[in-house]
Structures are given as C-alpha cells and as structure tokens.
XYZ file of C-alpha atoms in Angstrom:
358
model
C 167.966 86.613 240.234
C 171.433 86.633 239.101
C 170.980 83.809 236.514
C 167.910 85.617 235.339
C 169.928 88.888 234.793
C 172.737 86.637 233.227
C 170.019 85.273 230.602
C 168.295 88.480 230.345
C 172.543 89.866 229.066
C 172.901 87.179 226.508
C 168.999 87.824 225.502
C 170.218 91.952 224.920
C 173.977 90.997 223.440
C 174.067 92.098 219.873
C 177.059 93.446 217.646
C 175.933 96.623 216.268
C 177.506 98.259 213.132
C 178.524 101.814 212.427
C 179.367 102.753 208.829
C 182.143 104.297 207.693
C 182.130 104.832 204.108
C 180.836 101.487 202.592
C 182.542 99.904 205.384
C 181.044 98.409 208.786
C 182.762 98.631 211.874
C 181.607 96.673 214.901
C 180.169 98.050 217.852
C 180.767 95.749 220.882
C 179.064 95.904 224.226
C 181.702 93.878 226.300
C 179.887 94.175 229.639
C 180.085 90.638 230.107
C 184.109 90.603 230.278
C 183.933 93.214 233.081
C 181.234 91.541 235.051
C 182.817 88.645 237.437
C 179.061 87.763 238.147
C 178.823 87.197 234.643
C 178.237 83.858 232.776
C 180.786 81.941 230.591
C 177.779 81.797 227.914
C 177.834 85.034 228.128
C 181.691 85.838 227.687
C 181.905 83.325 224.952
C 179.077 85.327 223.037
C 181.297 88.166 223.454
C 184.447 86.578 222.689
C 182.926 85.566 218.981
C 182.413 88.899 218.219
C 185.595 90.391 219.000
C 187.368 87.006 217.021
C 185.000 88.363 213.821
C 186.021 91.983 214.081
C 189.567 90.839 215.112
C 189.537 87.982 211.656
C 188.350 90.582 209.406
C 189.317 94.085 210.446
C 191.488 94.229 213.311
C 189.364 97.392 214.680
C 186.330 97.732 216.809
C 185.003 99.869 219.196
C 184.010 98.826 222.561
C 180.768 100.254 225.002
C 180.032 99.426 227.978
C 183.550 99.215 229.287
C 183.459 99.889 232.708
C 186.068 102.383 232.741
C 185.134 105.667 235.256
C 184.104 108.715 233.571
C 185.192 110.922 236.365
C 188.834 109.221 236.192
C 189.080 110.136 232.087
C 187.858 113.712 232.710
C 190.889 114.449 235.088
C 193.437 113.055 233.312
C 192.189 114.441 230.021
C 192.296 117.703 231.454
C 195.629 116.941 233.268
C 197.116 116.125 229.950
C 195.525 119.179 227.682
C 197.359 121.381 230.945
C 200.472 119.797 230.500
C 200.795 119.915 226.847
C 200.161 124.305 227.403
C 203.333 124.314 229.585
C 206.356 126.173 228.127
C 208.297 123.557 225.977
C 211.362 124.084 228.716
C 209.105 122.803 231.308
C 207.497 119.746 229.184
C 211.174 118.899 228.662
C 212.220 118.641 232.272
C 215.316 121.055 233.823
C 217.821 118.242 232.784
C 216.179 116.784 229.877
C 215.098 114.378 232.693
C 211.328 113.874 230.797
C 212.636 114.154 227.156
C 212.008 110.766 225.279
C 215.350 108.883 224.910
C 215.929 106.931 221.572
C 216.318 103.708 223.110
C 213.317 103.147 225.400
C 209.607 104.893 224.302
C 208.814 107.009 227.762
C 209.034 110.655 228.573
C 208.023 113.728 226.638
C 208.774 114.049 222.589
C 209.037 117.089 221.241
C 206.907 118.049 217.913
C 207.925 116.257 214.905
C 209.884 113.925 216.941
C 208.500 110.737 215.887
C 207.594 109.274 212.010
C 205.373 106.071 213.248
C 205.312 105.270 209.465
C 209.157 104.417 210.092
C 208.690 101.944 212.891
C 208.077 99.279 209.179
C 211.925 99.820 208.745
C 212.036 97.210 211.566
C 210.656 94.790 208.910
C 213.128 95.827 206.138
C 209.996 97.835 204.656
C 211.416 101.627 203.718
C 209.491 104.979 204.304
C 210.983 106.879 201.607
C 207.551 109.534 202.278
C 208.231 113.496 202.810
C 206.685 112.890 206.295
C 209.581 110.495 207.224
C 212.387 113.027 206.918
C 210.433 115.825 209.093
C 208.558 113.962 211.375
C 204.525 113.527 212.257
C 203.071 117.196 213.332
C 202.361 116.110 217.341
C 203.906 116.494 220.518
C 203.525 113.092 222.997
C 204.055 112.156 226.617
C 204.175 108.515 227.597
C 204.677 106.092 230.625
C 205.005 103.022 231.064
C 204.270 100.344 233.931
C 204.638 100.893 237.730
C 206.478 98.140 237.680
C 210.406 97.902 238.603
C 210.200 94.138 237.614
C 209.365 94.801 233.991
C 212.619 96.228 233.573
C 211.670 99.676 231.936
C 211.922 103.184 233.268
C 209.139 104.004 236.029
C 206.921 107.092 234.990
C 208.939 110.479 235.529
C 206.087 113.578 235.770
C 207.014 117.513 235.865
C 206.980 118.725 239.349
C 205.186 121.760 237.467
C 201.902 119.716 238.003
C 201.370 117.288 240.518
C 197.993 116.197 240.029
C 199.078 114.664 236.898
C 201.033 111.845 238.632
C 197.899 111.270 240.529
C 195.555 110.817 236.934
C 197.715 109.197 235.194
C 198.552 106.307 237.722
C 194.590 106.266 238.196
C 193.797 105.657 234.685
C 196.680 103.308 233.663
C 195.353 101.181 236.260
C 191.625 101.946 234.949
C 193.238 100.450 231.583
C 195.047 97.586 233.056
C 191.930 96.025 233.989
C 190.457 96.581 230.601
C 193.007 94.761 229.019
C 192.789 92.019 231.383
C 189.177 91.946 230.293
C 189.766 92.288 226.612
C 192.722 89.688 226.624
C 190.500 87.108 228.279
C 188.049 87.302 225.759
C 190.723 87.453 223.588
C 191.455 83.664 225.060
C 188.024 82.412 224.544
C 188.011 83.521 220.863
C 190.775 81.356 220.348
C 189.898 78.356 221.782
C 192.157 78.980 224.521
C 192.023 78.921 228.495
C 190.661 81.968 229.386
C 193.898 83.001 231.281
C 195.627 81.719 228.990
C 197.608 85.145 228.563
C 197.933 85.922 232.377
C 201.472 84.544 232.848
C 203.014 86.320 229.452
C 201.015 89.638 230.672
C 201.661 89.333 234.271
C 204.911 91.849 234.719
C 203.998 93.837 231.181
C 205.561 96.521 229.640
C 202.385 98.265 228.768
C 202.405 101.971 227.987
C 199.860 105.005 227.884
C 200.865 107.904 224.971
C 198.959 110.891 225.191
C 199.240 112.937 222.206
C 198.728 116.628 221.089
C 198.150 117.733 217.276
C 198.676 121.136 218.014
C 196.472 123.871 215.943
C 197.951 124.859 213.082
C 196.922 128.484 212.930
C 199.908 131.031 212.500
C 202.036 127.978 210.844
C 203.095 127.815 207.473
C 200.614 124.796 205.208
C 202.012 121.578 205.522
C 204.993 120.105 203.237
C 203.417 117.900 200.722
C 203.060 114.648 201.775
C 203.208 115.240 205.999
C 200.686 114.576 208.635
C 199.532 114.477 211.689
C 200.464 110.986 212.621
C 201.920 108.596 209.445
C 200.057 105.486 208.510
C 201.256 102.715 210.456
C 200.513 99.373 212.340
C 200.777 99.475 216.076
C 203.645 96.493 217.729
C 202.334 95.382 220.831
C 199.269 93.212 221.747
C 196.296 95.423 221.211
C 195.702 99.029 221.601
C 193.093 101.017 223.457
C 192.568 104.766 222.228
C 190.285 107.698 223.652
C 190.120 109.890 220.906
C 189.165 114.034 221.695
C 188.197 114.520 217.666
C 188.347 113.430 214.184
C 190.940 112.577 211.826
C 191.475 109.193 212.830
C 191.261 106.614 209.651
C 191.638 103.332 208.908
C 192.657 101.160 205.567
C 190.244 98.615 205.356
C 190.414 95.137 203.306
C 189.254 97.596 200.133
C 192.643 99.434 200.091
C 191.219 102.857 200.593
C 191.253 104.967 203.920
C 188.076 105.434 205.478
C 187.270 108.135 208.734
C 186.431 106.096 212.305
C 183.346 107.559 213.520
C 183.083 109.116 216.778
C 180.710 107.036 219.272
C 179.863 108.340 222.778
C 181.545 106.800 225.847
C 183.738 104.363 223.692
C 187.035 103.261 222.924
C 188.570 102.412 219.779
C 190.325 98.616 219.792
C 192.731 97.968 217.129
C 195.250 94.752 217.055
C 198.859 95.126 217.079
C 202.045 93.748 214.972
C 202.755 91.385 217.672
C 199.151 89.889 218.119
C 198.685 89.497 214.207
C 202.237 87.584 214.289
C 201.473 85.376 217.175
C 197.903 84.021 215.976
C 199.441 83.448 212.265
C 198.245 86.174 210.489
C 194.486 85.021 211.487
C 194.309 88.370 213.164
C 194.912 91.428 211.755
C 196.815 94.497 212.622
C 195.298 97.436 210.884
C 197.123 100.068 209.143
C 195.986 103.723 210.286
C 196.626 107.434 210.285
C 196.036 111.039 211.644
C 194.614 113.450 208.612
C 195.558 117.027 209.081
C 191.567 118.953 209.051
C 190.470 119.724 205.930
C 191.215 122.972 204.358
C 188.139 125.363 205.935
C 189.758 128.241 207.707
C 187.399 127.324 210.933
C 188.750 123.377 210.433
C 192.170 124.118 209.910
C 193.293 125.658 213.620
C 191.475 122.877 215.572
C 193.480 121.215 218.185
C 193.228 116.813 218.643
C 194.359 115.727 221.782
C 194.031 111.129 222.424
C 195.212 109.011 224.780
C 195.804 105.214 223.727
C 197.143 102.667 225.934
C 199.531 100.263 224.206
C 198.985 96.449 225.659
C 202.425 95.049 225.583
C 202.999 91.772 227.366
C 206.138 90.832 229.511
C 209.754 91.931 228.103
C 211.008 88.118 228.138
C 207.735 86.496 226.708
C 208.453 84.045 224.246
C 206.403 84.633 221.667
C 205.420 81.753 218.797
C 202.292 80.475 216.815
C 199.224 80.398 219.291
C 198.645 76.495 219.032
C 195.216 76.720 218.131
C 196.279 79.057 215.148
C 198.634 76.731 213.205
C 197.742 73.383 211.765
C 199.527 71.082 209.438
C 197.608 72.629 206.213
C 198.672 76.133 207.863
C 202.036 75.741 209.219
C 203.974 78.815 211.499
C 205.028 81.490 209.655
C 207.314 83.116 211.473
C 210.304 82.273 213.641
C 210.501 82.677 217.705
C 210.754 86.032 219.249
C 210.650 87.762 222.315
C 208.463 90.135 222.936
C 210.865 93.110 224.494
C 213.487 92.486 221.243
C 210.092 92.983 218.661
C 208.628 96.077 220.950
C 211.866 98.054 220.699
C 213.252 97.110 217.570
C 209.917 98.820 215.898
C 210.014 101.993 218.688
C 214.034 102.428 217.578
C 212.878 102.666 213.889
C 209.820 104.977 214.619
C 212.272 107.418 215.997
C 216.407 106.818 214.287
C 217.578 109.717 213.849
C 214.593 112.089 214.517
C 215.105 112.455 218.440
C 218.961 112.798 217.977
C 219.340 114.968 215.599
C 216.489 117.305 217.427
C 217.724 117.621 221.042
C-alpha cells in the first residue's frame, strides 16, 4: 500500500505557476520532504523543482507544508495583541526587549530599521530618503532556544504570557520546515541529503514578526519611504507568512512585480548567504513592502507577517558548495563564517537608526 501511495505522489507531483505580471512564480507542493514514509524518487522530483525556481528566481511558494494551522492562528493573534500594547510595554520596564544594535532580537521601535542599508555591508550605499528615516514598521524577533548558538535566548513581556507559549510552538513548527526544505535543498545540488545537518545543527535562526501600522491620522509619506526598503535577505533561506499585500519582488526583467496571495502557503525566497555559497547559481531576490495605494479605504489598512530567517551555525565555515564550482567556473568569493556575514549585514540594516532613537 505504501509504495502504491508513494507512486500514486510522484504520479500527482506537478509545479504549478501563478502569474504575477508577465512573470511566473512556482507553486510547489513539497509534501514529499515532510513525509518520512516518502520515497527518494519522490524527494528528488521535488528537489528539481525547488533547484529551477531557486536557478532562476530565488522565490517560490510552498503548499502542502505540513505546518499546523491551529499553531499559526495563535501566534498570529498573539503577535497582532502584542503589537496593540502601549509602546512602554513593547519596550520592556528596562529597555530589557528593545532591539540592541549589535545582535538582531527584541522589539524595534517604528522606523527603527532601513533593510535597504544592510547592502552597506557590501560597500553598496543607500543614499534613498527611506535610509535616513527608517522603513514605516514596528518588529519583534527571537532567535534560537539554544544557549549553544551563542545568541541571546528569546526575552517576552510578562504583559502576555501566552505569547512565550506560540512563539516557542511555531519556531519549532518552522525548524522542521527548514530541515525539510534544506534537505531538498541537498538533493538539488547533487549533495548528500544531510549534507547541511552539521552546519545547521546549533543555528542561529530567527523569527521577525512585523507590523506596518495603518497610516490613518499620519501625515503622507516623505517621498521616496516605505514600508519595508528593497533588499536581499543574509541568511540561508527565508520562510514568510504574509497577513496582506504589498509584498513585491524584482524579477530577472528589472521591474517590481506584486507576489500573489495563495491560501495555506508560504513564501520561500533565498538569502545573501545561500546565493554566495552555491556561486551565484542561486539567487537571492531583491524585494520590498509598498505602502497601499492611494484609495482612502486602502490607505489605513494594517499588514502584519511573520518570516523565519534560516541561518545556519555562528562558526560555519562557509565556501563554494563543491558541486557548484568547476574549473571553467572557479569560486568567487573568499571564506567566511557564517556569524561574521549574518551580523555584519544586521549592523548595517540598523547604524545609527536604533542609537540615535532610544
């Protein structure tokens, strides 16, 4: 029966396209990477289309994920009832929860960020209006529950105590799903299929929830300033659960086009760090936050997303995946460790912005 159901998967697996624009984004049912009844045939079949999207986008969107509905309704709500607390509260007594320049955890404030900046790390300046006054959201973030990655464990406002509860829920609900993405990940590459398990296995992985508040009341935007800057993400990959619409992408035509908004999926976009270690086969895609369009009934609508950033360990040394160089395609870049590229982008992304704030 089993090998019959196996068959009767690779039979139904398809890659489905959504349009955006003149643009086709993959849909990818990656049932097969959550299933540990399921067949290698099977993952592999996966795995090719995530190397496709991953070769010439760098963004898909993943069904059939696995993760538990009733586990994202609680901490979504958790998270819209944290971001109404009084700002004090958000902020923590002490400043205990407020977002420290050096490490990416803890609450920041509106305008506290420019994600846009987080290029300065590659000697690329954002001269933009939005860098000098910051993207127009409010974030909370943890990262791991581990003490041997090195990095802050989560801190949560006594204020509400079910959110410790959600959140640890769901980053483990995520965990898991980037176990299952990174092994397909693997296959695609002609690699062991825990191949990343020992450079993932103490990671500093992170969850930001964010909050683009509404924007009735407030004064029109300065020219030039957004919701959430174009940039590339740094890690590994990124997982996003998006609450409404905004989100765009530059694709390989050089214009910005809207992601669409697919029932029970997640949005799967590759990081600096991924597109670095496999040569620049992969790529990690630039994208923003638009602020609504101009309609009166558009303009005062609140976003709220939550994206889980897949980092791997803090020491892992990080070079050309073998399979991705060759002698007609030699490295590109030097060495690096993973922890030094992670915070040297974060510490760009927020110079100067946090500081001079609180």
């Amino acid at each position: 029966i089993m090998r019959q159901q196996s068959h009767q998967m690779i039979r139904n697996l398809s890659t489905k396209t959504t349009t955006i624009d003149d643009a086709h984004i993959p849909i990818i049912d990656i049932a097969p990477l959550r299933d540990p009844s399921s067949s290698l045939e099977s993952r592999k079949i996966v795995a090719k289309q995530i190397g496709d999207a991953c070769e010439g986008i760098g963004f898909f969107i993943i069904v059939n994920h696995g993760v538990k509905q009733s586990i994202m309704d609680k901490v979504w709500n958790d998270t819209q009832e944290f971001f109404d607390l009084p700002l004090e509260t958000k902020i923590g007594k002490n400043s205990e929860l407020l977002m420290a320049d050096d490490f990416p955890y803890g609450y920041s404030p509106y305008g506290g960020e420019t994600l846009s900046k987080g290029k300065e790390a590659e000697g690329l300046e954002d001269t933009s209006d939005n860098a000098k006054a910051g993207d127009m959201k409010e974030m909370f973030a943890i990262g791991p529950y581990l003490e041997e990655a090195g990095v802050p464990l989560p801190r949560y406002p006594p204020e509400l105590p079910s959110m410790a509860t959600s959140w640890r829920a769901y980053f483990e609900e995520m965990e898991e799903l980037s176990q299952g993405l990174m092994r397909g990940f693997a296959l695609s590459l002609d690699l062991k299929e825990d191949w990343f398990v020992s450079k993932s296995n103490i990671h500093a992985s992170s969850i930001r929830a964010l909050n683009y508040p509404r924007l009735e009341g407030q004064s029109p935007p300065e020219p030039g300033r957004i919701r959430a800057s174009a940039h590339t993400d740094y890690g590994v990959l990124t997982i996003l659960k998006s609450g409404g619409p905004g989100l765009q992408v530059k694709l390989l035509d050089g214009e910005w086009h809207s992601a669409p908004a697919v029932p029970n999926s997640y949005v799967i976009n590759l990081g600096d760090l991924m597109s670095r270690w496999t040569n620049d086969k992969w790529r990690s895609t630039p994208h923003r936050v638009i602020n609504p369009p101009d309609a009166q009934s558009d303009l005062n609508q609140r976003r709220q997303s939550m994206a889980y950033f897949c980092n791997l360990n803090m020491d892992a040394h990080i070079e050309a995946i073998p399979t991705c160089v060759s002698e007609e395609n030699p490295a590109k870049y030097p060495p690096t460790l993973a922890g030094d590229h992670l915070m040297a982008k974060h510490s760009a992304s927020t110079k100067g912005i946090l500081d001079d704030s609180w």
